[in-house]
mmCIF file of C-alpha atoms in Angstrom:
data_model
loop_
_atom_site.group_PDB
_atom_site.id
_atom_site.type_symbol
_atom_site.label_atom_id
_atom_site.label_comp_id
_atom_site.label_asym_id
_atom_site.label_seq_id
_atom_site.Cartn_x
_atom_site.Cartn_y
_atom_site.Cartn_z
ATOM 1 C CA MET A 1 -28.263 19.312 -69.495
ATOM 2 C CA SER A 2 -26.053 21.019 -66.919
ATOM 3 C CA ASP A 3 -22.707 19.797 -65.646
ATOM 4 C CA ARG A 4 -24.360 19.079 -62.361
ATOM 5 C CA ASP A 5 -26.965 16.860 -64.046
ATOM 6 C CA VAL A 6 -24.294 15.000 -65.993
ATOM 7 C CA GLN A 7 -22.418 14.224 -62.828
ATOM 8 C CA HIS A 8 -25.591 13.017 -61.175
ATOM 9 C CA ASP A 9 -26.543 10.835 -64.143
ATOM 10 C CA GLY A 10 -23.056 9.409 -64.339
ATOM 11 C CA THR A 11 -23.335 7.976 -60.876
ATOM 12 C CA ARG A 12 -26.933 6.835 -61.221
ATOM 13 C CA GLY A 13 -26.020 3.458 -62.696
ATOM 14 C CA GLU A 14 -23.453 2.477 -60.066
ATOM 15 C CA SER A 15 -24.237 -0.432 -57.784
ATOM 16 C CA ALA A 16 -24.728 -0.118 -54.039
ATOM 17 C CA GLU A 17 -21.476 -2.007 -53.521
ATOM 18 C CA SER A 18 -19.621 0.580 -55.603
ATOM 19 C CA LYS A 19 -21.037 3.410 -53.565
ATOM 20 C CA LEU A 20 -19.958 1.774 -50.281
ATOM 21 C CA SER A 21 -16.410 1.423 -51.525
ATOM 22 C CA ARG A 22 -15.975 5.185 -51.508
ATOM 23 C CA PRO A 23 -16.497 6.242 -47.890
ATOM 24 C CA LYS A 24 -16.181 9.831 -46.953
ATOM 25 C CA VAL A 25 -13.161 10.424 -44.728
ATOM 26 C CA LEU A 26 -12.976 13.328 -42.359
ATOM 27 C CA SER A 27 -9.590 14.253 -40.980
ATOM 28 C CA PHE A 28 -8.731 16.739 -38.265
ATOM 29 C CA ARG A 29 -5.747 17.612 -36.094
ATOM 30 C CA VAL A 30 -5.805 17.299 -32.330
ATOM 31 C CA GLY A 31 -3.538 19.515 -30.285
ATOM 32 C CA LEU A 32 -2.244 17.662 -27.197
ATOM 33 C CA PRO A 33 -1.121 19.641 -24.174
ATOM 34 C CA PRO A 34 2.594 19.480 -23.372
ATOM 35 C CA VAL A 35 3.602 16.669 -21.035
ATOM 36 C CA LYS A 36 5.072 17.681 -17.716
ATOM 37 C CA VAL A 37 8.055 15.548 -16.734
ATOM 38 C CA ALA A 38 9.241 15.344 -13.159
ATOM 39 C CA SER A 39 12.682 13.932 -12.499
ATOM 40 C CA CYS A 40 14.376 12.726 -9.344
ATOM 41 C CA PHE A 41 18.007 12.062 -8.580
ATOM 42 C CA PHE A 42 18.759 8.707 -6.998
ATOM 43 C CA SER A 43 22.056 8.128 -5.260
ATOM 44 C CA ASN A 44 23.922 4.869 -5.702
ATOM 45 C CA GLU A 45 23.718 4.096 -2.026
ATOM 46 C CA SER A 46 20.502 2.790 -0.539
ATOM 47 C CA ALA A 47 19.459 4.442 2.677
ATOM 48 C CA HIS A 48 17.103 3.116 5.299
ATOM 49 C CA ALA A 49 15.130 5.095 7.793
ATOM 50 C CA LYS A 50 14.983 5.874 11.495
ATOM 51 C CA GLY A 51 12.110 6.770 13.742
ATOM 52 C CA SER A 52 10.126 9.586 15.263
ATOM 53 C CA GLU A 53 6.572 9.813 16.420
ATOM 54 C CA LYS A 54 3.419 11.969 15.967
ATOM 55 C CA PRO A 55 -0.409 11.947 15.825
ATOM 56 C CA TYR A 56 -2.628 12.320 12.755
ATOM 57 C CA LEU A 57 -5.444 10.069 11.196
ATOM 58 C CA GLN A 58 -9.027 10.655 12.393
ATOM 59 C CA ALA A 59 -10.564 7.655 10.674
ATOM 60 C CA GLN A 60 -14.244 6.825 10.532
ATOM 61 C CA ALA A 61 -14.541 3.097 10.887
ATOM 62 C CA ALA A 62 -13.130 1.316 7.881
ATOM 63 C CA ARG A 63 -14.186 3.366 4.900
ATOM 64 C CA SER A 64 -13.814 7.059 5.433
ATOM 65 C CA VAL A 65 -10.647 8.679 6.748
ATOM 66 C CA PRO A 66 -11.088 12.466 6.699
ATOM 67 C CA PRO A 67 -8.079 14.785 6.684
ATOM 68 C CA ALA A 68 -7.042 15.834 10.129
ATOM 69 C CA HIS A 69 -6.263 19.296 11.382
ATOM 70 C CA VAL A 70 -2.578 19.763 11.996
ATOM 71 C CA GLY A 71 -1.026 22.412 14.160
ATOM 72 C CA SER A 72 1.326 25.105 12.979
ATOM 73 C CA ASN A 73 4.365 23.114 14.132
ATOM 74 C CA ALA A 74 3.586 20.198 11.816
ATOM 75 C CA ARG A 75 6.260 19.366 9.267
ATOM 76 C CA ARG A 76 6.723 17.414 6.086
ATOM 77 C CA PRO A 77 9.867 15.765 4.710
ATOM 78 C CA ALA A 78 12.209 18.225 3.035
ATOM 79 C CA ALA A 79 11.580 18.813 -0.649
ATOM 80 C CA GLY A 80 14.101 17.506 -3.136
ATOM 81 C CA ARG A 81 14.484 13.996 -1.739
ATOM 82 C CA CYS A 82 12.843 11.062 -3.530
ATOM 83 C CA THR A 83 12.342 7.913 -1.467
ATOM 84 C CA ARG A 84 11.089 5.115 -3.700
ATOM 85 C CA LEU A 85 9.017 2.241 -2.365
ATOM 86 C CA ARG A 86 11.064 -0.926 -1.959
ATOM 87 C CA PRO A 87 9.059 -3.910 -3.268
ATOM 88 C CA PRO A 88 10.217 -7.465 -2.580
ATOM 89 C CA ARG A 89 12.522 -8.974 -5.192
ATOM 90 C CA ASP A 90 10.360 -12.067 -5.552
ATOM 91 C CA LEU A 91 7.442 -10.299 -7.258
ATOM 92 C CA VAL A 92 6.428 -12.450 -10.216
ATOM 93 C CA ARG A 93 3.305 -10.906 -11.682
ATOM 94 C CA LEU A 94 3.869 -8.068 -14.110
ATOM 95 C CA GLU A 95 0.859 -6.305 -12.608
ATOM 96 C CA ASP A 96 2.536 -6.172 -9.191
ATOM 97 C CA ARG A 97 5.830 -4.964 -10.622
ATOM 98 C CA LEU A 98 4.134 -2.175 -12.550
ATOM 99 C CA LEU A 99 2.146 -1.170 -9.475
ATOM 100 C CA PHE A 100 5.310 -0.345 -7.551
ATOM 101 C CA LEU A 101 7.133 1.029 -10.567
ATOM 102 C CA LEU A 102 4.407 3.600 -11.189
ATOM 103 C CA GLN A 103 4.019 4.608 -7.552
ATOM 104 C CA PRO A 104 5.204 8.169 -6.825
ATOM 105 C CA PRO A 105 7.996 8.761 -4.302
ATOM 106 C CA LEU A 106 7.107 8.499 -0.639
ATOM 107 C CA GLU A 107 7.400 12.255 -0.189
ATOM 108 C CA ARG A 108 4.781 12.769 -2.887
ATOM 109 C CA LEU A 109 2.432 10.301 -1.211
ATOM 110 C CA PHE A 110 2.717 12.311 1.997
ATOM 111 C CA GLN A 111 1.729 15.443 0.091
ATOM 112 C CA VAL A 112 -1.206 13.781 -1.651
ATOM 113 C CA GLU A 113 -2.524 12.323 1.605
ATOM 114 C CA ARG A 114 -1.754 15.569 3.496
ATOM 115 C CA LEU A 115 0.362 13.813 6.091
ATOM 116 C CA ASP A 116 2.247 16.181 8.391
ATOM 117 C CA PHE A 117 4.657 15.278 11.147
ATOM 118 C CA PRO A 118 5.582 16.774 14.520
ATOM 119 C CA PHE A 119 9.252 16.397 13.587
ATOM 120 C CA GLU A 120 10.870 15.957 10.212
ATOM 121 C CA PRO A 121 11.727 12.266 9.676
ATOM 122 C CA PHE A 122 15.347 11.366 9.095
ATOM 123 C CA PRO A 123 16.231 9.952 5.655
ATOM 124 C CA TYR A 124 16.797 6.447 6.996
ATOM 125 C CA GLN A 125 13.379 6.566 8.657
ATOM 126 C CA LEU A 126 11.764 7.318 5.295
ATOM 127 C CA ASP A 127 13.585 4.312 3.852
ATOM 128 C CA GLY A 128 12.158 2.179 6.640
ATOM 129 C CA ILE A 129 8.632 3.385 5.866
ATOM 130 C CA ALA A 130 9.159 2.619 2.168
ATOM 131 C CA PHE A 131 10.371 -0.860 3.169
ATOM 132 C CA LEU A 132 7.377 -1.686 5.379
ATOM 133 C CA TYR A 133 4.747 -0.173 3.080
ATOM 134 C CA ALA A 134 5.637 -2.476 0.209
ATOM 135 C CA ARG A 135 5.705 -5.717 2.202
ATOM 136 C CA HIS A 136 3.070 -8.048 3.566
ATOM 137 C CA ALA A 137 5.759 -9.778 5.646
ATOM 138 C CA ALA A 138 8.654 -7.809 7.130
ATOM 139 C CA VAL A 139 11.092 -7.607 10.035
ATOM 140 C CA LEU A 140 12.195 -4.129 11.068
ATOM 141 C CA ALA A 141 15.295 -4.901 13.123
ATOM 142 C CA ASP A 142 16.822 -1.462 13.692
ATOM 143 C CA GLU A 143 19.035 -0.967 16.698
ATOM 144 C CA MET A 144 17.237 0.383 19.766
ATOM 145 C CA GLY A 145 16.706 4.140 19.620
ATOM 146 C CA LEU A 146 16.439 4.516 15.850
ATOM 147 C CA GLY A 147 12.666 4.870 15.791
ATOM 148 C CA LYS A 148 11.040 1.548 14.918
ATOM 149 C CA THR A 149 7.864 2.771 16.616
ATOM 150 C CA MET A 150 7.632 5.923 14.494
ATOM 151 C CA GLN A 151 8.311 4.042 11.268
ATOM 152 C CA ALA A 152 5.633 1.446 11.989
ATOM 153 C CA ILE A 153 3.039 4.052 13.023
ATOM 154 C CA THR A 154 3.684 6.263 9.982
ATOM 155 C CA THR A 155 3.386 3.283 7.639
ATOM 156 C CA ILE A 156 0.121 2.229 9.284
ATOM 157 C CA ARG A 157 -1.083 5.806 8.934
ATOM 158 C CA LEU A 158 -0.294 5.887 5.226
ATOM 159 C CA LEU A 159 -1.894 2.479 4.618
ATOM 160 C CA ALA A 160 -5.032 3.601 6.473
ATOM 161 C CA ARG A 161 -5.206 6.834 4.497
ATOM 162 C CA ARG A 162 -4.988 4.880 1.241
ATOM 163 C CA ARG A 163 -7.611 2.446 2.584
ATOM 164 C CA GLU A 164 -5.326 -0.556 2.339
ATOM 165 C CA VAL A 165 -5.864 -1.453 6.002
ATOM 166 C CA ALA A 166 -8.910 -0.926 8.207
ATOM 167 C CA SER A 167 -8.142 -3.231 11.149
ATOM 168 C CA VAL A 168 -4.732 -3.447 12.817
ATOM 169 C CA LEU A 169 -3.683 -5.494 15.830
ATOM 170 C CA LEU A 170 -0.558 -4.283 17.625
ATOM 171 C CA VAL A 171 0.882 -6.618 20.238
ATOM 172 C CA CYS A 172 3.586 -5.468 22.649
ATOM 173 C CA PRO A 173 4.867 -6.191 26.171
ATOM 174 C CA LYS A 174 2.569 -4.837 28.868
ATOM 175 C CA PRO A 175 4.950 -2.046 30.052
ATOM 176 C CA LEU A 176 5.053 -0.631 26.500
ATOM 177 C CA VAL A 177 1.290 -0.334 25.963
ATOM 178 C CA THR A 178 1.071 3.250 27.214
ATOM 179 C CA ASN A 179 4.133 4.191 25.154
ATOM 180 C CA TRP A 180 2.495 2.950 21.956
ATOM 181 C CA GLN A 181 -0.695 4.779 22.871
ATOM 182 C CA ARG A 182 1.268 7.996 23.393
ATOM 183 C CA GLU A 183 3.247 7.612 20.160
ATOM 184 C CA PHE A 184 0.076 7.060 18.113
ATOM 185 C CA ALA A 185 -1.299 10.278 19.608
ATOM 186 C CA LEU A 186 1.898 12.041 18.538
ATOM 187 C CA TRP A 187 2.491 10.621 15.048
ATOM 188 C CA ALA A 188 -1.014 9.640 13.961
ATOM 189 C CA PRO A 189 -3.543 11.574 16.067
ATOM 190 C CA GLU A 190 -6.366 11.026 13.601
ATOM 191 C CA ILE A 191 -6.154 7.223 13.800
ATOM 192 C CA PRO A 192 -8.655 5.836 16.327
ATOM 193 C CA THR A 193 -6.937 3.446 18.741
ATOM 194 C CA VAL A 194 -8.172 1.370 21.629
ATOM 195 C CA VAL A 195 -6.226 -0.451 24.337
ATOM 196 C CA ILE A 196 -7.700 -3.846 25.166
ATOM 197 C CA ARG A 197 -7.974 -4.180 28.943
ATOM 198 C CA GLY A 198 -10.384 -5.113 31.723
ATOM 199 C CA GLY A 199 -12.353 -8.242 32.521
ATOM 200 C CA PRO A 200 -13.424 -10.935 30.036
ATOM 201 C CA VAL A 201 -16.782 -9.323 29.212
ATOM 202 C CA ARG A 202 -15.295 -5.868 28.715
ATOM 203 C CA ARG A 203 -12.449 -7.240 26.604
ATOM 204 C CA ARG A 204 -14.822 -9.145 24.328
ATOM 205 C CA TRP A 205 -16.832 -5.970 23.810
ATOM 206 C CA MET A 206 -13.656 -4.008 23.012
ATOM 207 C CA TRP A 207 -12.440 -6.628 20.539
ATOM 208 C CA GLN A 208 -15.711 -6.324 18.654
ATOM 209 C CA GLN A 209 -15.614 -2.532 18.350
ATOM 210 C CA ARG A 210 -15.337 -1.449 14.700
ATOM 211 C CA GLY A 211 -14.725 2.242 15.310
ATOM 212 C CA ALA A 212 -11.027 1.844 16.154
ATOM 213 C CA ILE A 213 -8.612 1.042 13.349
ATOM 214 C CA VAL A 214 -5.817 0.035 15.750
ATOM 215 C CA LYS A 215 -6.248 -2.295 18.712
ATOM 216 C CA ILE A 216 -3.348 -2.483 21.168
ATOM 217 C CA ALA A 217 -2.926 -5.546 23.371
ATOM 218 C CA ASN A 218 -0.155 -7.113 25.437
ATOM 219 C CA TYR A 219 1.159 -10.649 24.956
ATOM 220 C CA GLU A 220 -0.315 -12.001 28.197
ATOM 221 C CA LEU A 221 -3.767 -10.782 27.237
ATOM 222 C CA LEU A 222 -3.536 -12.623 23.910
ATOM 223 C CA LEU A 223 -3.264 -15.903 25.787
ATOM 224 C CA ARG A 224 -6.445 -15.164 27.754
ATOM 225 C CA ASP A 225 -8.431 -14.223 24.654
ATOM 226 C CA GLY A 226 -6.854 -16.779 22.349
ATOM 227 C CA ASP A 227 -10.103 -18.671 21.724
ATOM 228 C CA TYR A 228 -11.782 -15.540 20.394
ATOM 229 C CA LEU A 229 -8.805 -14.228 18.385
ATOM 230 C CA THR A 230 -8.293 -17.544 16.618
ATOM 231 C CA SER A 231 -11.973 -18.032 15.749
ATOM 232 C CA ASP A 232 -13.045 -18.132 12.110
ATOM 233 C CA ASP A 233 -14.863 -14.771 12.158
ATOM 234 C CA VAL A 234 -11.866 -12.734 13.396
ATOM 235 C CA ARG A 235 -9.368 -11.419 10.868
ATOM 236 C CA PHE A 236 -7.011 -8.428 10.792
ATOM 237 C CA ASP A 237 -5.591 -6.561 7.819
ATOM 238 C CA LEU A 238 -2.292 -6.211 9.687
ATOM 239 C CA VAL A 239 -0.761 -7.736 12.815
ATOM 240 C CA VAL A 240 2.332 -6.020 14.243
ATOM 241 C CA LEU A 241 4.472 -7.620 16.945
ATOM 242 C CA ASP A 242 6.697 -5.323 18.988
ATOM 243 C CA GLU A 243 9.639 -7.003 20.728
ATOM 244 C CA ALA A 244 8.903 -9.918 18.427
ATOM 245 C CA GLN A 245 11.610 -12.064 20.023
ATOM 246 C CA ARG A 246 8.850 -12.956 22.488
ATOM 247 C CA ILE A 247 7.604 -15.550 19.978
ATOM 248 C CA LYS A 248 11.009 -17.026 19.052
ATOM 249 C CA ASN A 249 10.167 -20.295 20.865
ATOM 250 C CA ARG A 250 7.926 -22.160 18.429
ATOM 251 C CA ARG A 251 6.734 -24.491 21.183
ATOM 252 C CA SER A 252 5.412 -21.710 23.430
ATOM 253 C CA SER A 253 1.725 -20.926 23.908
ATOM 254 C CA THR A 254 2.278 -17.299 22.882
ATOM 255 C CA HIS A 255 3.773 -18.386 19.568
ATOM 256 C CA SER A 256 0.888 -20.755 18.885
ATOM 257 C CA VAL A 257 -1.800 -18.148 19.536
ATOM 258 C CA VAL A 258 -0.096 -15.393 17.533
ATOM 259 C CA ARG A 259 0.539 -17.707 14.610
ATOM 260 C CA ALA A 260 -3.125 -18.793 14.544
ATOM 261 C CA ILE A 261 -4.517 -15.239 14.189
ATOM 262 C CA GLU A 262 -5.846 -14.667 10.678
ATOM 263 C CA ARG A 263 -4.152 -11.723 8.980
ATOM 264 C CA SER A 264 -3.331 -10.297 5.564
ATOM 265 C CA ARG A 265 -0.054 -8.599 6.575
ATOM 266 C CA ALA A 266 2.421 -9.402 9.341
ATOM 267 C CA TRP A 267 5.288 -7.269 10.643
ATOM 268 C CA ALA A 268 7.800 -7.992 13.391
ATOM 269 C CA LEU A 269 9.688 -5.236 15.228
ATOM 270 C CA THR A 270 12.759 -6.264 17.185
ATOM 271 C CA GLY A 271 16.253 -4.994 17.788
ATOM 272 C CA THR A 272 17.455 -8.568 18.409
ATOM 273 C CA PRO A 273 16.013 -10.929 15.769
ATOM 274 C CA VAL A 274 18.693 -13.483 16.719
ATOM 275 C CA GLU A 275 19.357 -13.585 20.468
ATOM 276 C CA ASN A 276 20.770 -17.062 21.040
ATOM 277 C CA SER A 277 20.692 -19.024 17.781
ATOM 278 C CA THR A 278 19.305 -18.939 14.252
ATOM 279 C CA ASP A 279 16.286 -20.851 15.572
ATOM 280 C CA ASP A 280 15.094 -17.495 16.949
ATOM 281 C CA LEU A 281 14.826 -16.104 13.415
ATOM 282 C CA VAL A 282 13.024 -19.225 12.217
ATOM 283 C CA GLY A 283 10.495 -18.788 15.035
ATOM 284 C CA ILE A 284 9.766 -15.182 14.024
ATOM 285 C CA PHE A 285 9.414 -16.111 10.351
ATOM 286 C CA ASP A 286 7.080 -18.923 11.321
ATOM 287 C CA PHE A 287 4.649 -16.109 12.184
ATOM 288 C CA LEU A 288 5.469 -13.926 9.170
ATOM 289 C CA MET A 289 5.666 -16.609 6.476
ATOM 290 C CA PRO A 290 4.855 -20.055 7.893
ATOM 291 C CA GLY A 291 7.155 -22.727 6.500
ATOM 292 C CA TYR A 292 9.409 -20.286 4.637
ATOM 293 C CA LEU A 293 12.468 -20.922 6.832
ATOM 294 C CA SER A 294 13.590 -24.169 8.403
ATOM 295 C CA THR A 295 15.894 -25.053 11.274
ATOM 296 C CA GLU A 296 17.674 -27.403 8.849
ATOM 297 C CA MET A 297 18.946 -24.434 6.803
ATOM 298 C CA ASN A 298 22.477 -23.243 7.468
ATOM 299 C CA VAL A 299 23.387 -19.643 8.225
ATOM 300 C CA HIS A 300 24.144 -18.799 4.599
ATOM 301 C CA GLN A 301 20.844 -20.251 3.390
ATOM 302 C CA LEU A 302 18.901 -18.413 6.082
ATOM 303 C CA GLY A 303 20.570 -15.142 5.138
ATOM 304 C CA GLU A 304 19.859 -15.592 1.435
ATOM 305 C CA ALA A 305 16.219 -16.522 2.016
ATOM 306 C CA SER A 306 15.359 -13.878 4.603
ATOM 307 C CA GLY A 307 17.500 -10.946 3.472
ATOM 308 C CA ASP A 308 14.809 -9.299 1.351
ATOM 309 C CA PHE A 309 12.367 -9.273 4.278
ATOM 310 C CA ILE A 310 14.668 -7.898 7.000
ATOM 311 C CA LEU A 311 15.813 -4.310 7.387
ATOM 312 C CA ARG A 312 18.388 -3.543 10.068
ATOM 313 C CA ARG A 313 20.299 -0.329 10.664
ATOM 314 C CA THR A 314 22.688 0.528 13.490
ATOM 315 C CA LYS A 315 23.458 3.931 14.968
ATOM 316 C CA ASP A 316 26.944 3.829 13.494
ATOM 317 C CA GLY A 317 25.515 3.112 10.055
ATOM 318 C CA VAL A 318 23.124 6.094 10.043
ATOM 319 C CA LEU A 319 25.362 8.470 11.996
ATOM 320 C CA SER A 320 25.446 10.956 9.106
ATOM 321 C CA ASP A 321 21.620 11.246 9.243
ATOM 322 C CA LEU A 322 21.514 11.979 12.965
ATOM 323 C CA PRO A 323 21.765 15.472 14.482
ATOM 324 C CA PRO A 324 24.295 16.343 17.186
ATOM 325 C CA LYS A 325 23.317 15.470 20.752
ATOM 326 C CA LEU A 326 20.745 17.922 22.072
ATOM 327 C CA HIS A 327 20.220 18.813 25.743
ATOM 328 C CA ARG A 328 16.882 20.226 26.839
ATOM 329 C CA ASP A 329 15.566 21.187 30.271
ATOM 330 C CA ALA A 330 11.900 20.428 30.838
ATOM 331 C CA ARG A 331 9.723 21.657 33.698
ATOM 332 C CA ILE A 332 7.681 18.885 35.278
ATOM 333 C CA GLN A 333 4.674 19.553 37.470
ATOM 334 C CA LEU A 334 4.493 17.456 40.630
ATOM 335 C CA THR A 335 1.279 15.712 41.563
ATOM 336 C CA ALA A 336 -0.509 16.574 44.828
ATOM 337 C CA GLN A 337 0.910 13.470 46.489
ATOM 338 C CA GLN A 338 4.427 14.285 45.291
ATOM 339 C CA TRP A 339 4.128 17.862 46.578
ATOM 340 C CA GLU A 340 3.032 16.592 49.991
ATOM 341 C CA THR A 341 5.951 14.167 50.161
ATOM 342 C CA TYR A 342 8.368 16.918 49.116
ATOM 343 C CA ARG A 343 6.988 19.390 51.685
ATOM 344 C CA ARG A 344 7.122 16.837 54.509
ATOM 345 C CA ALA A 345 10.706 15.871 53.685
ATOM 346 C CA GLU A 346 11.726 19.524 53.583
ATOM 347 C CA ASP A 347 10.005 20.469 56.853
ATOM 348 C CA GLU A 348 11.213 17.422 58.745
ATOM 349 C CA GLY A 349 14.705 17.874 57.374
ATOM 350 C CA VAL A 350 14.858 21.508 58.508
ATOM 351 C CA LEU A 351 13.674 20.585 62.006
ATOM 352 C CA GLN A 352 16.256 17.835 62.254
ATOM 353 C CA LEU A 353 19.054 20.165 61.180
ATOM 354 C CA GLU A 354 17.976 22.813 63.691
ATOM 355 C CA SER A 355 17.984 20.257 66.495
ATOM 356 C CA MET A 356 21.561 19.289 65.720
ATOM 357 C CA GLY A 357 22.814 22.814 66.362
ATOM 358 C CA GLU A 358 26.546 23.284 65.879
ATOM 359 C CA GLU A 359 27.046 19.615 65.033
ATOM 360 C CA VAL A 360 25.602 20.178 61.545
ATOM 361 C CA THR A 361 28.069 19.674 58.694
ATOM 362 C CA ILE A 362 27.747 19.843 54.957
ATOM 363 C CA HIS A 363 27.218 16.079 54.905
ATOM 364 C CA HIS A 364 23.945 16.459 56.821
ATOM 365 C CA VAL A 365 22.407 18.868 54.297
#
């Protein structure tokens, strides 16, 4: 009998249980690729951003937002800076905390979403975008001239690109409607916008259009269409109030209508969140977070409660971010009516001077 037979016979009498107790183990080594580590330097001081404006997002309804073509003058924030998103301090769920902790810097998000700008944003403007992006309720209270419009538009643009918002209502005073329309064309040209205007039938049709991500309306128009906007089947992903001090009076009709609009996010833009008394701030927060602030709270309590939801910068505070004053001459083409008025004034003026003869002095010219 061979050695092989002996080995076979020696195992023949073993039970099935004995055989199962000797499993065959295969081992192998797996070579993992090296991990790339990216590091950023964070200064001890927290900056907050200013504003500029430009066009970009060409969104298809609510689901598809294709990349837009950007001209050769488009810019992106300078490399090397890392602007982290600024989540609220009151986040409780670990899931929410990890979500913001694992988010890349704002500059990286711009690269991923291929967001270019007509002008390079200032550092404090990037901080403002990071502040708004992370909040469902926020007051951007920068001093006038620091770019609240640009910061709001860029944040809306980023949220739309990441499909976190598909319907935005922007409310502003009537004289500022065309300005917002122009700034969206500059800072977010690919985002479809529509200005609500016209008679009741036309306005109802425009409200129901789903092709435009952003709908722009003035405060007076909201009062006329309040019944529709506060109905159960109307809801916005984001409602933005420009010159939000317009709703500071909680007993006004404008405040009541705005507060009743269903929304997932709410932002208020104002350079004067407190004009006369702390009741003004309570009125604005009654729209952002109903019941969060009370007129019975003292100044210290109001500051402690609202501080994490308000971002305010002054020109003096961000002076180091601002460039020196620039002077630029721009040629402006006159309209046909303006040319006619100019020509008539010139011709009539020359005739009048000629008729005066030697009595003409420099004061008549």
